Short mmCIF file of C-alpha atoms in Angstrom, two decimals:
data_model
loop_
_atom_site.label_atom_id
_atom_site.label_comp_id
_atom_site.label_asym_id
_atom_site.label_seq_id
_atom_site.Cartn_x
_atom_site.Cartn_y
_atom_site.Cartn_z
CA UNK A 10 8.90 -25.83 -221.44
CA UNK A 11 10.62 -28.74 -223.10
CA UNK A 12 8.63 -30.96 -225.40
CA UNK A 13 7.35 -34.65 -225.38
CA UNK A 14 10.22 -37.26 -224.52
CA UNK A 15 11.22 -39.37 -227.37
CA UNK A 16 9.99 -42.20 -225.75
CA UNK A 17 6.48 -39.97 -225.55
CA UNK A 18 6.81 -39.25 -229.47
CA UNK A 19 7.32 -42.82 -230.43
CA UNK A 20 4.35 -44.17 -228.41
CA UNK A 21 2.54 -41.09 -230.61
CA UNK A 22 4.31 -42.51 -234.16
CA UNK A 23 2.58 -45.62 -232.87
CA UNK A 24 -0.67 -45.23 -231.88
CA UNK A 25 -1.00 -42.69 -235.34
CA UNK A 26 0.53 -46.32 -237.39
CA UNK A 27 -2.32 -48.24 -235.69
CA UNK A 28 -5.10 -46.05 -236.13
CA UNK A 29 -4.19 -46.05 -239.67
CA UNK A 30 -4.27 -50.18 -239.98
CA UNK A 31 -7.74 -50.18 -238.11
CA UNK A 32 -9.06 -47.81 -240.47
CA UNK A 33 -8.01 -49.61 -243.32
CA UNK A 34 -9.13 -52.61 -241.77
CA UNK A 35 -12.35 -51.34 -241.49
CA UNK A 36 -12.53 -49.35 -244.86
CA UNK A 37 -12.74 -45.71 -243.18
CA UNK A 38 -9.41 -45.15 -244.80
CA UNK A 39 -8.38 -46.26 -248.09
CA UNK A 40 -4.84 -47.44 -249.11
CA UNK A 41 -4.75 -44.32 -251.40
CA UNK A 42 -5.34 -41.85 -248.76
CA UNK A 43 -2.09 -42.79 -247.25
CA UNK A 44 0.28 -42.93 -250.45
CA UNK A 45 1.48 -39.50 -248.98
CA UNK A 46 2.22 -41.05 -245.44
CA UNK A 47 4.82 -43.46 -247.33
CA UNK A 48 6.94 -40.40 -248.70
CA UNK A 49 6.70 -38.23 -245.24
CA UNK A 50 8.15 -41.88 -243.85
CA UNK A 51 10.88 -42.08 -246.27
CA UNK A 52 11.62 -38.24 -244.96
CA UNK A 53 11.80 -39.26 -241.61
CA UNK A 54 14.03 -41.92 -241.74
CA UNK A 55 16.81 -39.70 -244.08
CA UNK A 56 16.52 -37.36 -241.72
CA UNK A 57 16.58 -39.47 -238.39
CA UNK A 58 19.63 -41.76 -240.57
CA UNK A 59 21.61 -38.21 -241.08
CA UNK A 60 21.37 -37.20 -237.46
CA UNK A 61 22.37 -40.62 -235.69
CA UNK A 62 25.49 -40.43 -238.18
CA UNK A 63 26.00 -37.04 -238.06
CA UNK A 64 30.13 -36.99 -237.20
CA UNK A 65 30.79 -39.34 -239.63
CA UNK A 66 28.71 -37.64 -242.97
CA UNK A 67 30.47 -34.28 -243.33
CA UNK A 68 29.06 -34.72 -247.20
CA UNK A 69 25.53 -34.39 -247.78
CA UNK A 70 25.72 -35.89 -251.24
CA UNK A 71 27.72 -38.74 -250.33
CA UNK A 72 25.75 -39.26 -247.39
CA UNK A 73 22.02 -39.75 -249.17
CA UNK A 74 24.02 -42.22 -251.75
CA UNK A 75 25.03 -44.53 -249.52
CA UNK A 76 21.58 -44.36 -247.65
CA UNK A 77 19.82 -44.97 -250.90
CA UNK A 78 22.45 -47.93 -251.82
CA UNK A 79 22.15 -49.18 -248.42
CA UNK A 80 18.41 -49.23 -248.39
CA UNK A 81 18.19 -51.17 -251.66
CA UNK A 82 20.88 -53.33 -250.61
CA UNK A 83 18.75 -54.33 -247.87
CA UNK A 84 15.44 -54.57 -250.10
CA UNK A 85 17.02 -56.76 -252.48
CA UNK A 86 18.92 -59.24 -250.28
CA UNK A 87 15.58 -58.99 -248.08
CA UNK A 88 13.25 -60.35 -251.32
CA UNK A 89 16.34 -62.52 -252.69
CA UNK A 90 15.98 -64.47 -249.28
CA UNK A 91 12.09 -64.71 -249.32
CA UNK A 92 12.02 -65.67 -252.88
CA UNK A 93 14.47 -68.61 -252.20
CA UNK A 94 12.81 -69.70 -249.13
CA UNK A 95 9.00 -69.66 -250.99
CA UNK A 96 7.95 -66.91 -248.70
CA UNK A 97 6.94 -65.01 -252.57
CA UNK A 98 5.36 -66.51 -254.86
CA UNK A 99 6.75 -64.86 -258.39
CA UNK A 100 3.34 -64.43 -259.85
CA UNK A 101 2.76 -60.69 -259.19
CA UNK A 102 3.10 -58.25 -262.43
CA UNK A 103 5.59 -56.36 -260.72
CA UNK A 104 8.04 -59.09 -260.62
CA UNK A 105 8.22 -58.44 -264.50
CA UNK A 106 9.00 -55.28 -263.90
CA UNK A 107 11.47 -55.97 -260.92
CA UNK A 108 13.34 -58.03 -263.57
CA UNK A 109 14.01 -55.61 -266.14
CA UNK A 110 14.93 -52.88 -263.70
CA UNK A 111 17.39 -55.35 -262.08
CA UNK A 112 19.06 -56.24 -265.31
CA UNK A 113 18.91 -52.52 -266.24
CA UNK A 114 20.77 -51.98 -262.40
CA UNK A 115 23.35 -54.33 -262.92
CA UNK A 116 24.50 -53.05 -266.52
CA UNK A 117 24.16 -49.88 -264.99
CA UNK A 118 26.31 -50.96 -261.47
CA UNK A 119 29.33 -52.36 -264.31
CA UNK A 120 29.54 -49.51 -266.26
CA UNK A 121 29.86 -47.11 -263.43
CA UNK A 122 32.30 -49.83 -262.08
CA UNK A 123 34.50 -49.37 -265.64
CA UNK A 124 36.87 -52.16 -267.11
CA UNK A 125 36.91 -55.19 -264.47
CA UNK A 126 34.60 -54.02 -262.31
#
């Protein structure tokens, strides 16, 4: 017997992402209850990222590094954008943070780049 459709087992991903919200909303779940959702997620993704570019990774290693630089290529240029439009307001501790690991990333980026890059 074959199994749900994928258009059955996103309606499921769905409805298990909004019964989530409404019990946070309404304080039956608590944000900590989920941190482990946000890692099974993260899973996910790799793995459905891997399969839809399955011909063209033949390297597992090189594959996840250019999903993780990909991902925080996006993440960055996303908040660069929101920052410069006012959409984020830079008064949250972990823009401190954010700072020094940025400056830490980009000495990091030119030495692994070596001379010029």
């Amino acid at each position: 017997m074959p199994g749900p459709s994928v258009v059955e087992l996103i309606s499921q991903i769905n409805y298990a992402v909004e019964t989530i919200e409404i019990g946070v909303r309404n304080g039956t779940v608590r944000i900590a209850d989920i941190a482990d959702l946000k890692g099974t997620v993260d899973d996910a993704r790799l793995r459905l990222w891997r399969l839809m570019n399955q011909p063209v990774a033949d390297d597992a290693m090189a594959f996840e590094e250019r999903f993780r630089l990909k991902r925080a290529r996006d993440l960055c240029g996303r908040l660069a954008a929101d920052l410069q439009a006012g959409k984020i307001v830079p008064r949250h501790p972990e823009f401190s943070e954010l700072r020094e690991i940025s400056r830490t990333l980009a000495s990091a980026i030119a030495v692994a780049s070596g001379p010029g890059g």
